[in-house]
PDB file of C-alpha atoms and ligand atoms in Angstrom:
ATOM      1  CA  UNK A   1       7.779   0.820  14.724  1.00  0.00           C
ATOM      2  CA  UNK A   2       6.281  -2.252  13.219  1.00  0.00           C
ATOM      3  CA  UNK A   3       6.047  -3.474   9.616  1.00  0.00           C
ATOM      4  CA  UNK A   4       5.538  -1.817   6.467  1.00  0.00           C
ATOM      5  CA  UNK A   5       1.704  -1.855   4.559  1.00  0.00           C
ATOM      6  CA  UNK A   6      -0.103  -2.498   1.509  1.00  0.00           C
ATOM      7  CA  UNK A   7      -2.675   0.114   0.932  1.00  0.00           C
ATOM      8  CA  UNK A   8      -4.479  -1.182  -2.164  1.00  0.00           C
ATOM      9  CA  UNK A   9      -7.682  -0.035  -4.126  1.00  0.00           C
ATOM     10  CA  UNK A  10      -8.441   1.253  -8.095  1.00  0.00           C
ATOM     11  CA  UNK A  11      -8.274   4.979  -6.811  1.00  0.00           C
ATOM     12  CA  UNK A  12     -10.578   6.056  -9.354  1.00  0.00           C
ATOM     13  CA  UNK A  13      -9.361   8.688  -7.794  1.00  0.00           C
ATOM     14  CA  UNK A  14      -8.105   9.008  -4.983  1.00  0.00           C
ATOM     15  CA  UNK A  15     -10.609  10.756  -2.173  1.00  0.00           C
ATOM     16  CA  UNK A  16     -10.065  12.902   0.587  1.00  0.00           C
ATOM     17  CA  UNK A  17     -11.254   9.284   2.671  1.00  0.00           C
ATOM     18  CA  UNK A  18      -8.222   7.633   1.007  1.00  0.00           C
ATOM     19  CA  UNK A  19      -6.120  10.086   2.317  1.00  0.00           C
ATOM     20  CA  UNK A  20      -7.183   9.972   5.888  1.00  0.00           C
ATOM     21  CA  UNK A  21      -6.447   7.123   6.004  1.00  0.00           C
ATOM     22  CA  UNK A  22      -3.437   6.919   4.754  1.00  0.00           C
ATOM     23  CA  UNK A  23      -2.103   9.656   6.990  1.00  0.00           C
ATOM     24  CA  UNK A  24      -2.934   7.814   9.643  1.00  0.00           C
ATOM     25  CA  UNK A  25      -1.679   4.874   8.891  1.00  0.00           C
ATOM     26  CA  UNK A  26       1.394   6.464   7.745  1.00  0.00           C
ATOM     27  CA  UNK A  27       1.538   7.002  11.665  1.00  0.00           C
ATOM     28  CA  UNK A  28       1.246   3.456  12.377  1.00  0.00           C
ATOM     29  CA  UNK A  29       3.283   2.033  10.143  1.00  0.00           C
ATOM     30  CA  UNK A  30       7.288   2.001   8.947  1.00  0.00           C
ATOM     31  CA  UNK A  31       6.442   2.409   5.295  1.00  0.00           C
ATOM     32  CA  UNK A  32       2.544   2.334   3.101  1.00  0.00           C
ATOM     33  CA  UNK A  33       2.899   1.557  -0.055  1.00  0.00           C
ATOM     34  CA  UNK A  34      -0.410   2.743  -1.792  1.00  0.00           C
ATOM     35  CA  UNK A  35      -0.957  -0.392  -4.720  1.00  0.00           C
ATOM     36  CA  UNK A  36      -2.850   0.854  -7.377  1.00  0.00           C
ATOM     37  CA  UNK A  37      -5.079  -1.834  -9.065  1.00  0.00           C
ATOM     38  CA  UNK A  38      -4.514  -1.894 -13.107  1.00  0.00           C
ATOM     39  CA  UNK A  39      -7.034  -3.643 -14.371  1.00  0.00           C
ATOM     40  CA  UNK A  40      -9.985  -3.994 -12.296  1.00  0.00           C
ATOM     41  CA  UNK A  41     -13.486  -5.248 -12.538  1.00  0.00           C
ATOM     42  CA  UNK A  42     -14.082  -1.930 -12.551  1.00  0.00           C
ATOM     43  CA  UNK A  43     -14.071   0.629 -15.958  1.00  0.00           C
ATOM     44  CA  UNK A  44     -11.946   3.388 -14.861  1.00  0.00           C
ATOM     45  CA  UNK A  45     -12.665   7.204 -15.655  1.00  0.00           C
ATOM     46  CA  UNK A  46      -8.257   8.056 -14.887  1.00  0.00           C
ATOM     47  CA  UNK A  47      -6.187   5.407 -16.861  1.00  0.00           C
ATOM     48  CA  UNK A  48      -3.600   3.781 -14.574  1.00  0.00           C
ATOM     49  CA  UNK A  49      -1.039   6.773 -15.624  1.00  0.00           C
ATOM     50  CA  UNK A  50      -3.761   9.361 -14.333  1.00  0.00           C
ATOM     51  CA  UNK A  51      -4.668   7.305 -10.814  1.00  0.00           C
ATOM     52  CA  UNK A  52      -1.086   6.941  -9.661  1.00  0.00           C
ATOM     53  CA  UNK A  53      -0.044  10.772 -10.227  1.00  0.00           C
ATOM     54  CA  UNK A  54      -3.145  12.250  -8.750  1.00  0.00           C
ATOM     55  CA  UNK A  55      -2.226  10.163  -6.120  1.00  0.00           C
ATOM     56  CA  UNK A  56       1.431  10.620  -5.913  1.00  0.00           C
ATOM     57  CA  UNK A  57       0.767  14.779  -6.133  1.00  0.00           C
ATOM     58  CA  UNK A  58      -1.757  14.242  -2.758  1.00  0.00           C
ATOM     59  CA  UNK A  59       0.278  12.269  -0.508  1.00  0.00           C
ATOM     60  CA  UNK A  60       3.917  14.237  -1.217  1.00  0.00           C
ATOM     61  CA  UNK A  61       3.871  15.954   2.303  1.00  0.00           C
ATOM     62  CA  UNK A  62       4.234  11.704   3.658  1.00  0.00           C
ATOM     63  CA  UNK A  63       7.718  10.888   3.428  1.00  0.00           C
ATOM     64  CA  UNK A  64       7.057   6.882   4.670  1.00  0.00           C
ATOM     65  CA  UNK A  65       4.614   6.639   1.594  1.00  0.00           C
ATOM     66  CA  UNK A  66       4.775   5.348  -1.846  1.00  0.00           C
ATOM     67  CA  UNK A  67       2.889   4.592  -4.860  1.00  0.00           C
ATOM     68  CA  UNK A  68       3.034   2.024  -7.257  1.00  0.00           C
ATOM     69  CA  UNK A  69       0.501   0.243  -9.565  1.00  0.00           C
ATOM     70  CA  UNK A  70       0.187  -3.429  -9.984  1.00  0.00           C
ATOM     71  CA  UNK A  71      -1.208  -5.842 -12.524  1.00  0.00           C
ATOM     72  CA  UNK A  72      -2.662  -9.680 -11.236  1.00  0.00           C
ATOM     73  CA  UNK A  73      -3.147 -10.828  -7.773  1.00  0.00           C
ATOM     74  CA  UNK A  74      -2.726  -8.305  -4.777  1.00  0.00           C
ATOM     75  CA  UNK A  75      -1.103 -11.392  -2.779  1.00  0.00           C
ATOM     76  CA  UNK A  76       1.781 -12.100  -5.423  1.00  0.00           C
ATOM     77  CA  UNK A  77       2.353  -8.090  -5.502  1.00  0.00           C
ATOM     78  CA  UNK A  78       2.681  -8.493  -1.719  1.00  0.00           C
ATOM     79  CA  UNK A  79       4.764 -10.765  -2.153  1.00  0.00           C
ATOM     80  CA  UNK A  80       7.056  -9.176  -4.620  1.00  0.00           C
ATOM     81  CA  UNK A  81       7.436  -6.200  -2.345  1.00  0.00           C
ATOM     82  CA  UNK A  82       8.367  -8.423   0.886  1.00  0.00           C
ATOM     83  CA  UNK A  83       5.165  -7.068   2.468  1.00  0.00           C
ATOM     84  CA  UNK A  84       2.459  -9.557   4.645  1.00  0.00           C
ATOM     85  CA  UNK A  85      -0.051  -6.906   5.896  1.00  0.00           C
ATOM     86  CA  UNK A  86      -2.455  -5.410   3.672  1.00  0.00           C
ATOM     87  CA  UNK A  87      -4.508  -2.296   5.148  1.00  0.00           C
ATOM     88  CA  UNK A  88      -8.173  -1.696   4.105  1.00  0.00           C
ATOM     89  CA  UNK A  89     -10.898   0.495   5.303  1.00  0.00           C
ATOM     90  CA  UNK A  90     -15.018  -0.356   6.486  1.00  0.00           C
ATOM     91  CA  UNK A  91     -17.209   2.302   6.047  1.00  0.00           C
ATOM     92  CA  UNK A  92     -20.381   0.524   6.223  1.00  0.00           C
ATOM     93  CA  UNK A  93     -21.843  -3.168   7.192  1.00  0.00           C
ATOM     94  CA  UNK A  94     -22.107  -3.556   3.383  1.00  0.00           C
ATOM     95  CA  UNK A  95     -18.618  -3.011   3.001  1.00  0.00           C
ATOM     96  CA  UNK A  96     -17.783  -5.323   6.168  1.00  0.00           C
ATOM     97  CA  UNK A  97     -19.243  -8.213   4.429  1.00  0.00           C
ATOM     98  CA  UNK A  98     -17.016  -7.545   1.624  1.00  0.00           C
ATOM     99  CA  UNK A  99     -14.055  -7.024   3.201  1.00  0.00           C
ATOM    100  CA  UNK A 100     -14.444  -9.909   4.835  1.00  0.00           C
ATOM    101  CA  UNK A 101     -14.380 -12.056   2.294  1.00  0.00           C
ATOM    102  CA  UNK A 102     -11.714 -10.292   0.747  1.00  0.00           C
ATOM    103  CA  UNK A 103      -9.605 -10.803   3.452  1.00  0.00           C
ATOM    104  CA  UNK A 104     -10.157 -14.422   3.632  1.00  0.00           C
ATOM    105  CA  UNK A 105      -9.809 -15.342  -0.293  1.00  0.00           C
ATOM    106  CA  UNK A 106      -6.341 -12.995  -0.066  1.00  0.00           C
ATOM    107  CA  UNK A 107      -5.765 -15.338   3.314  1.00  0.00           C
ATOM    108  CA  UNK A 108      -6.507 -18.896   1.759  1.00  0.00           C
ATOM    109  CA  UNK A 109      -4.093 -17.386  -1.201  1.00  0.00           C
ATOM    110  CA  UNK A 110      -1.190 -17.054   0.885  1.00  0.00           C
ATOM    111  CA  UNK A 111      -1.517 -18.141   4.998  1.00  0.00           C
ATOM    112  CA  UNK A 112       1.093 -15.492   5.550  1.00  0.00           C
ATOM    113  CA  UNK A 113      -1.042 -12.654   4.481  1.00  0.00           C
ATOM    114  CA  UNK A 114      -2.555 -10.288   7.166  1.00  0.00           C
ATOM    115  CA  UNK A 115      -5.531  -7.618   6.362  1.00  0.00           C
ATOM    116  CA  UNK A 116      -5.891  -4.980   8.903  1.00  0.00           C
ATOM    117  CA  UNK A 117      -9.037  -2.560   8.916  1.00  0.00           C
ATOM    118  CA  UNK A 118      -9.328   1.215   9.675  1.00  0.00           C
ATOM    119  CA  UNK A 119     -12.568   2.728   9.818  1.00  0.00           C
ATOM    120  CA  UNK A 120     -13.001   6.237   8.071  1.00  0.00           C
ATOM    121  CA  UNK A 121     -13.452   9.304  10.034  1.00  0.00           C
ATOM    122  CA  UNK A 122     -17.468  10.273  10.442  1.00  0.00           C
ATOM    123  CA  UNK A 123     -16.530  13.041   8.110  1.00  0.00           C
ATOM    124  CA  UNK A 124     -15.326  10.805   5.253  1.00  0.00           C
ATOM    125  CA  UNK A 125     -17.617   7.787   5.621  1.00  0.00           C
ATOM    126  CA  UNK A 126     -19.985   8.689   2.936  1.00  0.00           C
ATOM    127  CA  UNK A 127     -17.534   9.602   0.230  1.00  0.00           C
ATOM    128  CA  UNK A 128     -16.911   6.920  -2.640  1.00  0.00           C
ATOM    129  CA  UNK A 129     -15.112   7.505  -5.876  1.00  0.00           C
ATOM    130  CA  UNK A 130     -18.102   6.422  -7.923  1.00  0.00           C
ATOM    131  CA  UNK A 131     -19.834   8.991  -6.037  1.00  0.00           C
ATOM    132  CA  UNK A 132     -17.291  11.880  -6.969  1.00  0.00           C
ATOM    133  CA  UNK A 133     -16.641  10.768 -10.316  1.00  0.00           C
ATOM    134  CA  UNK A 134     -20.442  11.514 -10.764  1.00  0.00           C
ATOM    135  CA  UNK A 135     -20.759  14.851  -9.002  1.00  0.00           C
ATOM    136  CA  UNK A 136     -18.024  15.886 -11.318  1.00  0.00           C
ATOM    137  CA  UNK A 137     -20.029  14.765 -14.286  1.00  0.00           C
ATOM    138  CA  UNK A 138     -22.962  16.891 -13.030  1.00  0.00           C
ATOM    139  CA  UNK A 139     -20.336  19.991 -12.765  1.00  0.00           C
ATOM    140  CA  UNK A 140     -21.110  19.617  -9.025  1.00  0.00           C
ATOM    141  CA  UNK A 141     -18.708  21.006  -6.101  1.00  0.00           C
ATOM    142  CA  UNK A 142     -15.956  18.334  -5.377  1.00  0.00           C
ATOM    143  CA  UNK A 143     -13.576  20.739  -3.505  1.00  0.00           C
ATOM    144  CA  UNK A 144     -14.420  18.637  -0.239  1.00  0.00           C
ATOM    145  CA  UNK A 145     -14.207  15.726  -1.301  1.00  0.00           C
ATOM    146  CA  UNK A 146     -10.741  15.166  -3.397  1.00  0.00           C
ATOM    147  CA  UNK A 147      -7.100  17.282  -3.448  1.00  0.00           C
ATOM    148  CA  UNK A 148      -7.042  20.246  -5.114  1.00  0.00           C
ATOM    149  CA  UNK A 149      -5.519  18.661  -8.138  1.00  0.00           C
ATOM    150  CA  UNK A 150      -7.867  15.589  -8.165  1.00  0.00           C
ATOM    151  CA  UNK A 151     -10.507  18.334  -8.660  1.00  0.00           C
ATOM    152  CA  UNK A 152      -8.740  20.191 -11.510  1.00  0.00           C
ATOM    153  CA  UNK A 153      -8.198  16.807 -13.608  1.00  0.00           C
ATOM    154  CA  UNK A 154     -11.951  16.102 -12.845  1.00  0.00           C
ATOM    155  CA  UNK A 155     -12.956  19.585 -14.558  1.00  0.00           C
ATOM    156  CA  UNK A 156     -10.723  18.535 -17.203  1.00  0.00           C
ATOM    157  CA  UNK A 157     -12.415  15.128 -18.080  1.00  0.00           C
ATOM    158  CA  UNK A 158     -15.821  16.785 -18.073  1.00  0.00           C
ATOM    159  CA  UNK A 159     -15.071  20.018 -19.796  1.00  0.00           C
ATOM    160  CA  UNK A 160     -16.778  18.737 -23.302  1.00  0.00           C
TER     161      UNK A 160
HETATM  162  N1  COA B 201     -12.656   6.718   1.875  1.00  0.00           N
HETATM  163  C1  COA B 201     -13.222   6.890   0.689  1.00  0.00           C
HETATM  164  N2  COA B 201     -13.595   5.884  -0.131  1.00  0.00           N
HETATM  165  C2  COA B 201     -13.380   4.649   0.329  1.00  0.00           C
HETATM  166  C3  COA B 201     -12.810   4.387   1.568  1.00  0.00           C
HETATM  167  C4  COA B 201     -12.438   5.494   2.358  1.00  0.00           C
HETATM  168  N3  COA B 201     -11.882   5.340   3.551  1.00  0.00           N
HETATM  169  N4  COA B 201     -12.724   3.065   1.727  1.00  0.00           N
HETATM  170  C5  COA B 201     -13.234   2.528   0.628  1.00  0.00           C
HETATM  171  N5  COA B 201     -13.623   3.476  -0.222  1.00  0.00           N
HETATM  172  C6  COA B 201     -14.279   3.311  -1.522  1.00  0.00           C
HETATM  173  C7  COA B 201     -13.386   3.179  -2.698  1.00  0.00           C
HETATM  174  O1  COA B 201     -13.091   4.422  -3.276  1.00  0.00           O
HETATM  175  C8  COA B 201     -14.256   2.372  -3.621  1.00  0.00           C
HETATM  176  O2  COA B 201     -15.226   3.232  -4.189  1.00  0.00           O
HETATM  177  P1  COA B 201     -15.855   2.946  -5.614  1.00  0.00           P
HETATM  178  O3  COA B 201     -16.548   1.612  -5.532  1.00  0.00           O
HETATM  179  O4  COA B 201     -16.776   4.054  -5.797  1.00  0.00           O
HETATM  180  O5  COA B 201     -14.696   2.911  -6.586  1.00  0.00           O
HETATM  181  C9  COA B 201     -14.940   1.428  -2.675  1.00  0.00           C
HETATM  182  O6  COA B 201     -14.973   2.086  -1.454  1.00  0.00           O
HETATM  183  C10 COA B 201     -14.193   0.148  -2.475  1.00  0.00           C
HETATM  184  O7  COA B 201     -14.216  -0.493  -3.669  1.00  0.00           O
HETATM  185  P2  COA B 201     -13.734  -2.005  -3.794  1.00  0.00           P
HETATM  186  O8  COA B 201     -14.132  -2.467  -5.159  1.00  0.00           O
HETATM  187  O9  COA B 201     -14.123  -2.758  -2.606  1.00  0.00           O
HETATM  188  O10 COA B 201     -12.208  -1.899  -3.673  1.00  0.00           O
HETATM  189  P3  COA B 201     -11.221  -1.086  -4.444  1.00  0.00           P
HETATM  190  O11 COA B 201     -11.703  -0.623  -5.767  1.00  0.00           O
HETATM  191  O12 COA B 201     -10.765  -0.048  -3.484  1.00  0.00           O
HETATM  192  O13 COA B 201     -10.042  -2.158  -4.655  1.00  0.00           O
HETATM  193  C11 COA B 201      -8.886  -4.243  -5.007  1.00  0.00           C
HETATM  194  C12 COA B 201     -10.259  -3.539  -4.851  1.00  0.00           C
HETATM  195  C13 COA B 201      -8.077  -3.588  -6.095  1.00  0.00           C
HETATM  196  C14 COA B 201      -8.122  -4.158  -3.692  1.00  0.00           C
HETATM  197  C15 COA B 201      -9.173  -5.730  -5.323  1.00  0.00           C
HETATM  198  O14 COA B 201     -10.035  -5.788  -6.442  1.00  0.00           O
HETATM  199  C16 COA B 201      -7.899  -6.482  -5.646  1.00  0.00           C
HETATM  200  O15 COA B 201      -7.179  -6.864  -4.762  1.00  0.00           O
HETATM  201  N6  COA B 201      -7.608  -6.690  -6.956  1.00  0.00           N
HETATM  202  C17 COA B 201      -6.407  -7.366  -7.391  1.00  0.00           C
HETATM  203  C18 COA B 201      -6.736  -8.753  -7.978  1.00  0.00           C
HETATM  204  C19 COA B 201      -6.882  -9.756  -6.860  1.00  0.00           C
HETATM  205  O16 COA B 201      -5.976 -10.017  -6.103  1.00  0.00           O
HETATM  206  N7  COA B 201      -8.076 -10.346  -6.804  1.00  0.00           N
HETATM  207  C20 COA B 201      -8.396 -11.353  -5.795  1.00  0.00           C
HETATM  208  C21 COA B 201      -8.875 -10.682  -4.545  1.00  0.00           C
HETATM  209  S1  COA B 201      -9.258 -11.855  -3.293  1.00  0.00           S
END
């Protein structure tokens, strides 16, 4: 089976489109290592605590997966964990253009760095985490779009 993954992203939280495609990579791959960004451009509803054990409670049932959270560049973590692939997904054109560049600057970083792309499932391609984060706000339905879990601790932030 080839090489272990990177699977990285702010999982703020972690979707039901995250997990898809983590379950299949988990197929593809020896090992995915889900890399939870700390800080992020982004302002994060879950603290870093929060984002890795929602995601470490929905991806139990993989035994070839782990989670861990990481702080500064996604190359140098890669390169802590002896890893050269890094996985990411394109849902849209918009995100193509993105990813592209993404995959270059993480490239011109460090030549030995690989980024590999897995398209969501039709089902999943619309979900976002901004998107659920503000359904839960509204006290809208999440149950299709996160765990179980993910769904509780979103009821919990908006209870007040
Ligand atoms: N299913 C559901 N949602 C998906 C998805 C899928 N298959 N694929 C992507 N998404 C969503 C994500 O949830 C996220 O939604 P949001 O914007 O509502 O939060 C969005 O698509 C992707 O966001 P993006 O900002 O592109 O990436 P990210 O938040 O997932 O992660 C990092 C970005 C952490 C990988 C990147 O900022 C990074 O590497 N940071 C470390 C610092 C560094 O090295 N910087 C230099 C980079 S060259």
């Amino acid at each position: 089976m080839p090489h272990a993954i990177i699977y990285p992203g702010t999982f703020d939280p972690l979707t039901n489109g995250h997990l898809h495609i983590i379950e299949r990579a988990a197929k593809i791959f020896s090992h995915v290592i889900v890399a939870i960004a700390e800080s992020t451009s982004k302002k994060t509803l879950f603290d870093i605590q929060e984002r890795v054990s929602l995601a470490a409670h929905a991806l139990t049932h993989l035994n070839n997966v782990s989670v861990s959270s990481f702080n500064g560049l996604l190359v140098d973590f890669a390169h802590q964990q002896n890893v050269a692939l890094i996985l990411r997904s394109v849902r849209t054109i918009t995100d193509y253009e993105y990813e592209c560049q993404l995959a270059k600057m993480n490239r011109a970083l460090d030549a030995r760095i690989e980024t590999l792309f897995l398209t969501p499932a039709p089902e999943y391609a619309y979900i976002s985490s901004t998107l659920v984060r503000e359904i839960g706000l509204l006290k809208g339905d999440v149950s299709r779009f996160v765990p179980a879990a993910t769904m509780n601790a979103l009821k919990g932030k908006f209870e007040n």
